[in-house]
PDB file of N, CA, C and O in Angstrom:
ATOM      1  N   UNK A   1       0.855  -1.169   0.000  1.00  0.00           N
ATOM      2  CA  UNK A   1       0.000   0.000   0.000  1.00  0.00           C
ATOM      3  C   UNK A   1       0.896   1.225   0.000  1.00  0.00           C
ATOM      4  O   UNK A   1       1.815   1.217   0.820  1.00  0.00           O
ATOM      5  N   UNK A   2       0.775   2.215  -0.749  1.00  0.00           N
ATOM      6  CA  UNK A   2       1.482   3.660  -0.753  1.00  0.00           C
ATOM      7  C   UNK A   2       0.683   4.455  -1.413  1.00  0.00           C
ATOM      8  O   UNK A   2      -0.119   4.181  -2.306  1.00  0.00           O
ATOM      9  N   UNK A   3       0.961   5.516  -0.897  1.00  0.00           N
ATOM     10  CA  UNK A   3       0.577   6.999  -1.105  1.00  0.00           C
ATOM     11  C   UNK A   3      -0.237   7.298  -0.963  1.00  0.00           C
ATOM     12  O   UNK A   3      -0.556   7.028   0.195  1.00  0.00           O
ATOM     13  N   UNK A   4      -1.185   7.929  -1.606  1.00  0.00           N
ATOM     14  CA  UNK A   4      -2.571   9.286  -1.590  1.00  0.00           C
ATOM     15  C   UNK A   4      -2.676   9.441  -0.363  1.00  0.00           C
ATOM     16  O   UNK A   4      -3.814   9.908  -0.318  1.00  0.00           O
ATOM     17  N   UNK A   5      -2.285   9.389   0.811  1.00  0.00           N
ATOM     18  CA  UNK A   5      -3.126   9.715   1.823  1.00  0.00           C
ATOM     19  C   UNK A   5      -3.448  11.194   1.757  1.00  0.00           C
ATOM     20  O   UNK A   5      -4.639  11.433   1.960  1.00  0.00           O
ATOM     21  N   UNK A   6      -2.781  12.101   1.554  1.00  0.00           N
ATOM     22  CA  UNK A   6      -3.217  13.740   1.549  1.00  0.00           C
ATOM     23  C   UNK A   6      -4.088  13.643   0.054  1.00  0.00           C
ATOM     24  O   UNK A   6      -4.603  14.759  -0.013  1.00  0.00           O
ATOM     25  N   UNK A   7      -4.431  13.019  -0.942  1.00  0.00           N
ATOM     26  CA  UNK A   7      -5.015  13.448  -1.963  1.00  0.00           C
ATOM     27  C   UNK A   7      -6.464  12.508  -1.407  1.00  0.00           C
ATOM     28  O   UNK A   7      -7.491  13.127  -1.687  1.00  0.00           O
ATOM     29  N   UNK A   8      -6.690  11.387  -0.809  1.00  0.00           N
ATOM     30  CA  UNK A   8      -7.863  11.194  -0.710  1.00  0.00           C
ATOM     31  C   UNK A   8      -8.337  11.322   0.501  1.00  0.00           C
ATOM     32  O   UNK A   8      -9.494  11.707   0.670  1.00  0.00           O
ATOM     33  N   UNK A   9      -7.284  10.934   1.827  1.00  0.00           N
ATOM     34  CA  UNK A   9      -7.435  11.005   3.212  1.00  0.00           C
ATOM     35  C   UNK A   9      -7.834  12.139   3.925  1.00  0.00           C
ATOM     36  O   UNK A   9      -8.654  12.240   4.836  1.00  0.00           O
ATOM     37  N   UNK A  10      -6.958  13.188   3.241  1.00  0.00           N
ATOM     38  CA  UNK A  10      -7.313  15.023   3.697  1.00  0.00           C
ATOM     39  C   UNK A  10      -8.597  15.394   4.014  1.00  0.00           C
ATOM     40  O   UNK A  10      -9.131  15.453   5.121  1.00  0.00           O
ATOM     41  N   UNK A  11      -9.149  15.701   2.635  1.00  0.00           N
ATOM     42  CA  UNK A  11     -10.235  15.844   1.957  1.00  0.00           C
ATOM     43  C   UNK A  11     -11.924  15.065   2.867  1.00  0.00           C
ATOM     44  O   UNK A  11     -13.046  15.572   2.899  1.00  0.00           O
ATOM     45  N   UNK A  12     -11.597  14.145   3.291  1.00  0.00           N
ATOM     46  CA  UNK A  12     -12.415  12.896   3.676  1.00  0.00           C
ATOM     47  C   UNK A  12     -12.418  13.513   5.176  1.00  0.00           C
ATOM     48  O   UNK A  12     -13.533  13.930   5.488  1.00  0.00           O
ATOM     49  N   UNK A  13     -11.838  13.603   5.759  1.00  0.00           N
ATOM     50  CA  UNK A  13     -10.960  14.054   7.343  1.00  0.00           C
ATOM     51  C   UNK A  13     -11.826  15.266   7.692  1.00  0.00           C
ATOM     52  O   UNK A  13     -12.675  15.365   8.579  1.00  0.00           O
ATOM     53  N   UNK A  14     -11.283  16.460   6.496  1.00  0.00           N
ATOM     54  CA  UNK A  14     -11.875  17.532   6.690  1.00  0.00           C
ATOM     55  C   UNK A  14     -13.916  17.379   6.134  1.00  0.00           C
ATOM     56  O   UNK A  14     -14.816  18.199   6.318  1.00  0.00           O
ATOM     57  N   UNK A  15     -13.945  16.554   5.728  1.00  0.00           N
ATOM     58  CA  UNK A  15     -15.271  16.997   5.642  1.00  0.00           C
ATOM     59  C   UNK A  15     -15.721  15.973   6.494  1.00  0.00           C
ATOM     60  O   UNK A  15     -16.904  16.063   6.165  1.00  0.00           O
ATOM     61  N   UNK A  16     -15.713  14.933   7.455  1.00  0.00           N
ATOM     62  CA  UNK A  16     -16.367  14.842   8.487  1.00  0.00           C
ATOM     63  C   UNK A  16     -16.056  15.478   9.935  1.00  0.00           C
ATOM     64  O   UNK A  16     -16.123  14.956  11.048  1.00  0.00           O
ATOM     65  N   UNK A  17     -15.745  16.600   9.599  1.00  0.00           N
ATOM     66  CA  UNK A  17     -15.246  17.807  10.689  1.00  0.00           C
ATOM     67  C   UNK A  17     -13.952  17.625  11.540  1.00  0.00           C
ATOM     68  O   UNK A  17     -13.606  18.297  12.511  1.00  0.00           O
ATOM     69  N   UNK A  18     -13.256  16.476  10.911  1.00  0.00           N
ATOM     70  CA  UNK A  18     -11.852  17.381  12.330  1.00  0.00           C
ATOM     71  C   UNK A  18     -11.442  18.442  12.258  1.00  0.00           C
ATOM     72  O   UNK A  18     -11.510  19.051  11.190  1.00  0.00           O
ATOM     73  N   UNK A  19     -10.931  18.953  13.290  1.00  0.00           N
ATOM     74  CA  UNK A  19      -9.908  19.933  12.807  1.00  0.00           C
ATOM     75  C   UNK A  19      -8.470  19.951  11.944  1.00  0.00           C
ATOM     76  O   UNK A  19      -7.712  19.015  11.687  1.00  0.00           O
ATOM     77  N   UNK A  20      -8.400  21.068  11.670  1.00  0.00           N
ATOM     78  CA  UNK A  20      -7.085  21.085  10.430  1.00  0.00           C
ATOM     79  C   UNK A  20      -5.760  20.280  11.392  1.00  0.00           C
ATOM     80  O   UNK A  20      -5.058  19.411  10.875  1.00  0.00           O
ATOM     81  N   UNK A  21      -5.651  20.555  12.266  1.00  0.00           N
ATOM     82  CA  UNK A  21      -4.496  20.571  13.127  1.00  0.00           C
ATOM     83  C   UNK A  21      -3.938  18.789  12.837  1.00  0.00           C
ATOM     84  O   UNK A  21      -2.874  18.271  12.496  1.00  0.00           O
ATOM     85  N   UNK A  22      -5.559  18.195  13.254  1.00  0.00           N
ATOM     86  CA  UNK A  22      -5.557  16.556  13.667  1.00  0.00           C
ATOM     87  C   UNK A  22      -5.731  16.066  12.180  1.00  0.00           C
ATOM     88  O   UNK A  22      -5.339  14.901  12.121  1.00  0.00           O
ATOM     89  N   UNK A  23      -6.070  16.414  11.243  1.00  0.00           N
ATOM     90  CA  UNK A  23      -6.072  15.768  10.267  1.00  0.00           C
ATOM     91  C   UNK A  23      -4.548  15.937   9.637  1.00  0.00           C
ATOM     92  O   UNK A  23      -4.088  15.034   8.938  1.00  0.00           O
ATOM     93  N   UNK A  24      -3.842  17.054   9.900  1.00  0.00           N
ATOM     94  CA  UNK A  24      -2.159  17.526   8.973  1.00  0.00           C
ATOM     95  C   UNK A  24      -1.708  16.232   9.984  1.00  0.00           C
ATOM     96  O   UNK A  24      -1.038  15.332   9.477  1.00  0.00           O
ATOM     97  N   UNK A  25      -1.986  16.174  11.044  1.00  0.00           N
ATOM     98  CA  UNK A  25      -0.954  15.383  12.019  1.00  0.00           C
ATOM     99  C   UNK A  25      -1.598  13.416  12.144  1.00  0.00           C
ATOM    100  O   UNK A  25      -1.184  12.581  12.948  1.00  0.00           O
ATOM    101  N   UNK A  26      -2.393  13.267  11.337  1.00  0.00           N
ATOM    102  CA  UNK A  26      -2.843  12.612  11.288  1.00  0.00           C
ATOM    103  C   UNK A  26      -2.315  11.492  10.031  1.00  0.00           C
ATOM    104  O   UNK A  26      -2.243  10.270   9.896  1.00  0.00           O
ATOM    105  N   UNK A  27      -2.072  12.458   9.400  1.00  0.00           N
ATOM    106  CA  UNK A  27      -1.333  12.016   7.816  1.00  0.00           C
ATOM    107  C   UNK A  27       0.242  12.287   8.049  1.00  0.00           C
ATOM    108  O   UNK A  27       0.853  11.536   7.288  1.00  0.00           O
ATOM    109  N   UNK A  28       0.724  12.714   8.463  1.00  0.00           N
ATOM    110  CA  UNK A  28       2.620  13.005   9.169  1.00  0.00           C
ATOM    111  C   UNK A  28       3.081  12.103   9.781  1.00  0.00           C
ATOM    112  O   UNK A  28       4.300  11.934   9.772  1.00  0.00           O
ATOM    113  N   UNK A  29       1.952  10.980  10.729  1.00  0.00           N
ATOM    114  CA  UNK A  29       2.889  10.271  11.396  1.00  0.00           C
ATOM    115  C   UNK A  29       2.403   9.608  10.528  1.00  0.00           C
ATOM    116  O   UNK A  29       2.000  10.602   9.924  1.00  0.00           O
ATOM    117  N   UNK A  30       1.934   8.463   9.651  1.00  0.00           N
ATOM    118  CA  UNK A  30       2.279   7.526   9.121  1.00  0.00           C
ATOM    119  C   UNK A  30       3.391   7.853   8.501  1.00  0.00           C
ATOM    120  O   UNK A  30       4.379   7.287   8.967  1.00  0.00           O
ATOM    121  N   UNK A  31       3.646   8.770   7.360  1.00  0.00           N
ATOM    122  CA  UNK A  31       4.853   9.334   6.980  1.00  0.00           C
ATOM    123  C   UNK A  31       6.324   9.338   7.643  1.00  0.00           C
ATOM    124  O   UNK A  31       7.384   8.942   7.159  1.00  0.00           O
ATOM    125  N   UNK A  32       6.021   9.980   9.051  1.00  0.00           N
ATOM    126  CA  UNK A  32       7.271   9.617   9.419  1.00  0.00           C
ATOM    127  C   UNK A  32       7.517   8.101   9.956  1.00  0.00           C
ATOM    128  O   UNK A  32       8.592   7.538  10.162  1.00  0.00           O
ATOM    129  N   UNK A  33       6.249   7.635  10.112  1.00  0.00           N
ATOM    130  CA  UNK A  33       6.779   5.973  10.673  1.00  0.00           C
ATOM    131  C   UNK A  33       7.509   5.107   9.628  1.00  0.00           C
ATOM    132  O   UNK A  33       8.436   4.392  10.007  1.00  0.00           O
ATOM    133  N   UNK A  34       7.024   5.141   7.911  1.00  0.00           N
ATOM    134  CA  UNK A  34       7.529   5.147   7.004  1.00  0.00           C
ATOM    135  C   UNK A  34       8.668   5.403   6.550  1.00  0.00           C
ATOM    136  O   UNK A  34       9.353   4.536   6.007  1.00  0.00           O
ATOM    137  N   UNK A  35       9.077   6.726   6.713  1.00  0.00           N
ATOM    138  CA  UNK A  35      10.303   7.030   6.404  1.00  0.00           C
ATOM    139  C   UNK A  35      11.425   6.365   7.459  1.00  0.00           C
ATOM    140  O   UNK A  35      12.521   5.905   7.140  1.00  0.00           O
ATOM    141  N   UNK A  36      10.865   6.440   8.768  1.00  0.00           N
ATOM    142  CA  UNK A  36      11.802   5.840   9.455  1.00  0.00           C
ATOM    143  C   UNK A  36      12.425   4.183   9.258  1.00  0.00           C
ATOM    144  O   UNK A  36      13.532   3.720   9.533  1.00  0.00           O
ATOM    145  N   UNK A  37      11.164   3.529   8.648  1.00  0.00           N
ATOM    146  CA  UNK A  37      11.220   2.046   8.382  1.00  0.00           C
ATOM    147  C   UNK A  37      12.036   1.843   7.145  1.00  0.00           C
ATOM    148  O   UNK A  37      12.687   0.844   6.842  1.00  0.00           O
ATOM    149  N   UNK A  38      11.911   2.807   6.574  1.00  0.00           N
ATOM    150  CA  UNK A  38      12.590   2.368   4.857  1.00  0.00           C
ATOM    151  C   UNK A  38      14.206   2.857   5.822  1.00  0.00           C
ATOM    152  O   UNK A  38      15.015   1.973   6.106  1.00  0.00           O
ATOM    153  N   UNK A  39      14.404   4.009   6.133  1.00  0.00           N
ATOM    154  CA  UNK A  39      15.527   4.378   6.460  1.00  0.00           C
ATOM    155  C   UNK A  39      16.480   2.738   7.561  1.00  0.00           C
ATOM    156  O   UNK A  39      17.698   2.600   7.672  1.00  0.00           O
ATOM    157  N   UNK A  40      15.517   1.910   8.094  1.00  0.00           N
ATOM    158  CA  UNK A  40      16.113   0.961   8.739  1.00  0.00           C
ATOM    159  C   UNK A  40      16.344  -0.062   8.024  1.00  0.00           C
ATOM    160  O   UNK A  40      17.220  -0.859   8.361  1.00  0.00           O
ATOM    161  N   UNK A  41      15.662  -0.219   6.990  1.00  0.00           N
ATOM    162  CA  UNK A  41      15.879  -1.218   6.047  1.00  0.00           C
ATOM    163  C   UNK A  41      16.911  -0.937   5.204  1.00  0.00           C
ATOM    164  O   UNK A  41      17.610  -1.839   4.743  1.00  0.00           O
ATOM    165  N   UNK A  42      17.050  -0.027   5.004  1.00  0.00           N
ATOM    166  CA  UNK A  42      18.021   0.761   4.344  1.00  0.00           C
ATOM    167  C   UNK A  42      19.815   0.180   5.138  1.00  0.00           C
ATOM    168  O   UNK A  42      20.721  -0.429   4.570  1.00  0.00           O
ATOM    169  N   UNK A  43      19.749   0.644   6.472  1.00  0.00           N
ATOM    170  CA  UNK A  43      20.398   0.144   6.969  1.00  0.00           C
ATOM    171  C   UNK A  43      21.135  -1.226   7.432  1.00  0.00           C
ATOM    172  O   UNK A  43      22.266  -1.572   7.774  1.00  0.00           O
ATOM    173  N   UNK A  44      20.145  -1.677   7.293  1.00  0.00           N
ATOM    174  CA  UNK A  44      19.853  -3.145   7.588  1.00  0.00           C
ATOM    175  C   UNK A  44      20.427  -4.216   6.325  1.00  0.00           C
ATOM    176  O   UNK A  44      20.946  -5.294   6.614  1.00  0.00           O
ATOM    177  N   UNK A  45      20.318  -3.923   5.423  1.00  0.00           N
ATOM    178  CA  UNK A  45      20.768  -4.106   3.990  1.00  0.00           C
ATOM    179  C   UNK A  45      21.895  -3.487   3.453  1.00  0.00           C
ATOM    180  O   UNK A  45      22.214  -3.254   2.287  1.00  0.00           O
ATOM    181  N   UNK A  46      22.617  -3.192   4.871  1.00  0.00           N
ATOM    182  CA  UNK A  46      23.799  -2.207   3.771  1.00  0.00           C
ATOM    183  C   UNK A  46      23.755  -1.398   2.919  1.00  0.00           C
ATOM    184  O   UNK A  46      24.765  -0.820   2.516  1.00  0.00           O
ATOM    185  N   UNK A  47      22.793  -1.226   2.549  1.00  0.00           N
ATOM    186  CA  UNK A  47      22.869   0.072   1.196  1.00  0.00           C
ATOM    187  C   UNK A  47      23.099   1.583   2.002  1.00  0.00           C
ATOM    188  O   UNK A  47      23.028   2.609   1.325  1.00  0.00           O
ATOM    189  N   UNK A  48      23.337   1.652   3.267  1.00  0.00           N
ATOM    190  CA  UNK A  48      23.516   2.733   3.384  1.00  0.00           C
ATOM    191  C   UNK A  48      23.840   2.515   4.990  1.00  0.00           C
ATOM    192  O   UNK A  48      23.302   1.958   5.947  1.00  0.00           O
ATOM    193  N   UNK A  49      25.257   3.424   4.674  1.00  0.00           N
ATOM    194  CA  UNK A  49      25.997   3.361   6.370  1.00  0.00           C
ATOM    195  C   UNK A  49      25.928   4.285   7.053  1.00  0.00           C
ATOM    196  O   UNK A  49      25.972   5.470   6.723  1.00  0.00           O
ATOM    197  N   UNK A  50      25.765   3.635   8.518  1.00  0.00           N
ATOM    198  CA  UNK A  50      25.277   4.569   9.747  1.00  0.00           C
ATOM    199  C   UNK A  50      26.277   5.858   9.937  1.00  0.00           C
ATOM    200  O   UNK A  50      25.747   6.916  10.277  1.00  0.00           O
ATOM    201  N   UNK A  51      27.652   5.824   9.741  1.00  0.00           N
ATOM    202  CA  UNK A  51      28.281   6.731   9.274  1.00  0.00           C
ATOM    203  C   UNK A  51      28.169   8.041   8.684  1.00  0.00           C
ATOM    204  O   UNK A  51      28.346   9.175   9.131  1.00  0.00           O
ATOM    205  N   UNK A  52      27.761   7.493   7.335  1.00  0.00           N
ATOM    206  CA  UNK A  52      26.821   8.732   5.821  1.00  0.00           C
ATOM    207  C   UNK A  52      25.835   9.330   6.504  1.00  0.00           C
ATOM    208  O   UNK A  52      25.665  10.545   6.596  1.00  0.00           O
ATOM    209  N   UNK A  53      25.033   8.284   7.097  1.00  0.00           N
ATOM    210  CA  UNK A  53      23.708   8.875   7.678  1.00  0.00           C
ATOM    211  C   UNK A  53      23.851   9.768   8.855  1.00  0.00           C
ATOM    212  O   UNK A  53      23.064  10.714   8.848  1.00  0.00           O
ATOM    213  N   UNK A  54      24.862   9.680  10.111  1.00  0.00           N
ATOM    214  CA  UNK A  54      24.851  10.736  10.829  1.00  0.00           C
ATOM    215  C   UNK A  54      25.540  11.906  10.215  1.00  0.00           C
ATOM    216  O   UNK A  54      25.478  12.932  10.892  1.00  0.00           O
ATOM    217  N   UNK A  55      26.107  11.975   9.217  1.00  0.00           N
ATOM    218  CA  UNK A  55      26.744  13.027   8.718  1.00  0.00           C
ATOM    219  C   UNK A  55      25.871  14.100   8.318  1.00  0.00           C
ATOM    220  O   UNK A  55      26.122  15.305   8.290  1.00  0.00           O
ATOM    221  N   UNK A  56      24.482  13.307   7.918  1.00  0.00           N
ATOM    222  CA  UNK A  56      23.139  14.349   7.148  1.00  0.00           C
ATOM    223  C   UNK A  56      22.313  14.885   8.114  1.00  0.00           C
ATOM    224  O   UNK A  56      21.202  15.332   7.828  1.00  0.00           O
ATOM    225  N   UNK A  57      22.892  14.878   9.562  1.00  0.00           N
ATOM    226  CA  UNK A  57      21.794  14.963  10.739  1.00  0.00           C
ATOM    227  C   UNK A  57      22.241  16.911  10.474  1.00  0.00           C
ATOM    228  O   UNK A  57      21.223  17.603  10.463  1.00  0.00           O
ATOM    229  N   UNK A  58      23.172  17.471  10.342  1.00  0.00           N
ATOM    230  CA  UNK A  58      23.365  18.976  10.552  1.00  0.00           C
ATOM    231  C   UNK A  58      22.404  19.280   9.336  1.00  0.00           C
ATOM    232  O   UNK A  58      21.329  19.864   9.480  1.00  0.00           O
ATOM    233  N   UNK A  59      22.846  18.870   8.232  1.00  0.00           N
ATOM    234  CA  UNK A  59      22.244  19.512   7.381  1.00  0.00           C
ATOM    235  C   UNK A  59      20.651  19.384   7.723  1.00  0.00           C
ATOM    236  O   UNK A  59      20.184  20.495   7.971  1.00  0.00           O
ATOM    237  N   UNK A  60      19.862  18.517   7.791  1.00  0.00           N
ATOM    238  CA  UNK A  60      18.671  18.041   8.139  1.00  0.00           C
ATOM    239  C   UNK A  60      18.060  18.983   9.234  1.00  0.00           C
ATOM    240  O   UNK A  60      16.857  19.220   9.334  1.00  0.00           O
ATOM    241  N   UNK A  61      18.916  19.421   9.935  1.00  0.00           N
ATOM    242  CA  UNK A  61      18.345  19.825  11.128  1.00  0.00           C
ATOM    243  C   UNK A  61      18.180  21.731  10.924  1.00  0.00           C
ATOM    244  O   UNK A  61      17.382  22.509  11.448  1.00  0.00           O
ATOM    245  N   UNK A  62      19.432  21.994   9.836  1.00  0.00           N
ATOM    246  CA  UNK A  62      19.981  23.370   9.546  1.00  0.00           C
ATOM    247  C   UNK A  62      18.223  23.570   8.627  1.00  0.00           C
ATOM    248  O   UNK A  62      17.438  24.516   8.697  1.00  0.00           O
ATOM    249  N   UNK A  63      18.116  22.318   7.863  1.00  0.00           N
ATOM    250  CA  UNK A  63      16.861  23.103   6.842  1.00  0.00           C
ATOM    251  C   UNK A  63      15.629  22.861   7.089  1.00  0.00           C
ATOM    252  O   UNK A  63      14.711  22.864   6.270  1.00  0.00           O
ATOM    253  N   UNK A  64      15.550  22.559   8.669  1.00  0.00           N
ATOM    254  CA  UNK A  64      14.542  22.242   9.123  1.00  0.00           C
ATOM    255  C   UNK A  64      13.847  24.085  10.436  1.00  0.00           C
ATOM    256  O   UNK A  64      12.852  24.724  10.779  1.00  0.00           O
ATOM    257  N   UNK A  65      15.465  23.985  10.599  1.00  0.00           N
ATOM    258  CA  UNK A  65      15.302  25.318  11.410  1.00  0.00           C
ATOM    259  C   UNK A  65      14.813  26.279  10.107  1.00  0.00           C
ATOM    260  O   UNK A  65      13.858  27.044  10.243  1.00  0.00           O
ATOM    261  N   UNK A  66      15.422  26.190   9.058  1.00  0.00           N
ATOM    262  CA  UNK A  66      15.230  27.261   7.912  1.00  0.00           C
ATOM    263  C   UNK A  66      13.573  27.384   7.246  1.00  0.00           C
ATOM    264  O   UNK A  66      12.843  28.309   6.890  1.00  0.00           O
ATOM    265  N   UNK A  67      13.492  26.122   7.304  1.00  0.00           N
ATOM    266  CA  UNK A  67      11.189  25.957   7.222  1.00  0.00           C
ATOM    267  C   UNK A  67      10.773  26.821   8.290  1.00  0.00           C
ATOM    268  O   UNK A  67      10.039  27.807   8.215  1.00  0.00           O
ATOM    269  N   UNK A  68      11.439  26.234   9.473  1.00  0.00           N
ATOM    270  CA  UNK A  68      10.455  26.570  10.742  1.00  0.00           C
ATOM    271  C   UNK A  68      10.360  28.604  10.438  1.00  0.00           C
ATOM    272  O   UNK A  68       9.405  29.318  10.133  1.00  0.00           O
ATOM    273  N   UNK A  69      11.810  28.921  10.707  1.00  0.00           N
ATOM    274  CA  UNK A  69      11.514  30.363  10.641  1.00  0.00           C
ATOM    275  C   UNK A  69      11.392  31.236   9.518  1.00  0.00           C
ATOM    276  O   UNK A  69      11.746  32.408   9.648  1.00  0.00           O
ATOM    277  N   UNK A  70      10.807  30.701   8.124  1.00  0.00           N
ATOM    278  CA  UNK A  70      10.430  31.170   7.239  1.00  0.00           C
ATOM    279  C   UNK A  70       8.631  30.973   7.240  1.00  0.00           C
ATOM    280  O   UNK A  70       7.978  31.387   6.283  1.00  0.00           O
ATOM    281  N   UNK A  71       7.882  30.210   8.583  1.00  0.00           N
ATOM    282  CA  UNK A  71       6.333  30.227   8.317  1.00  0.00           C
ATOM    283  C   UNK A  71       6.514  31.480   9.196  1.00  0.00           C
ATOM    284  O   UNK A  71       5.541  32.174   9.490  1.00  0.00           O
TER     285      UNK A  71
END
């Protein structure tokens, strides 16, 4: 199973009244549970070393501060 959740899930969410808040956060954590799982498999399989990967934690974190204080 992958994807649509914001193209059919959103939509569906908001019109049996949640709020915006619980429906954005509602669709984010599957996402991040996802990303985190591929990222372990990832690992797990060698295709990618724990090494490389802490190296991307500054940058990750630098363009994360850069979202936050550009809303």
């Amino acid at each position: 199973m992958a994807g649509s959740g914001g193209l059919n899930g959103m939509p569906s969410l908001l019109l049996i009244g949640l709020p915006i808040h619980q429906v954005i956060g509602s669709v984010k954590f599957p996402n991040m549970f996802s990303s985190f799982s591929s990222f372990y498999i990832s690992l797990k399989k060698k295709q990618l070393k724990l090494k490389d990967a802490l190296q991307l934690i500054p940058f990750a974190l630098f363009w994360r501060l850069m979202r936050r204080s550009a809303c």
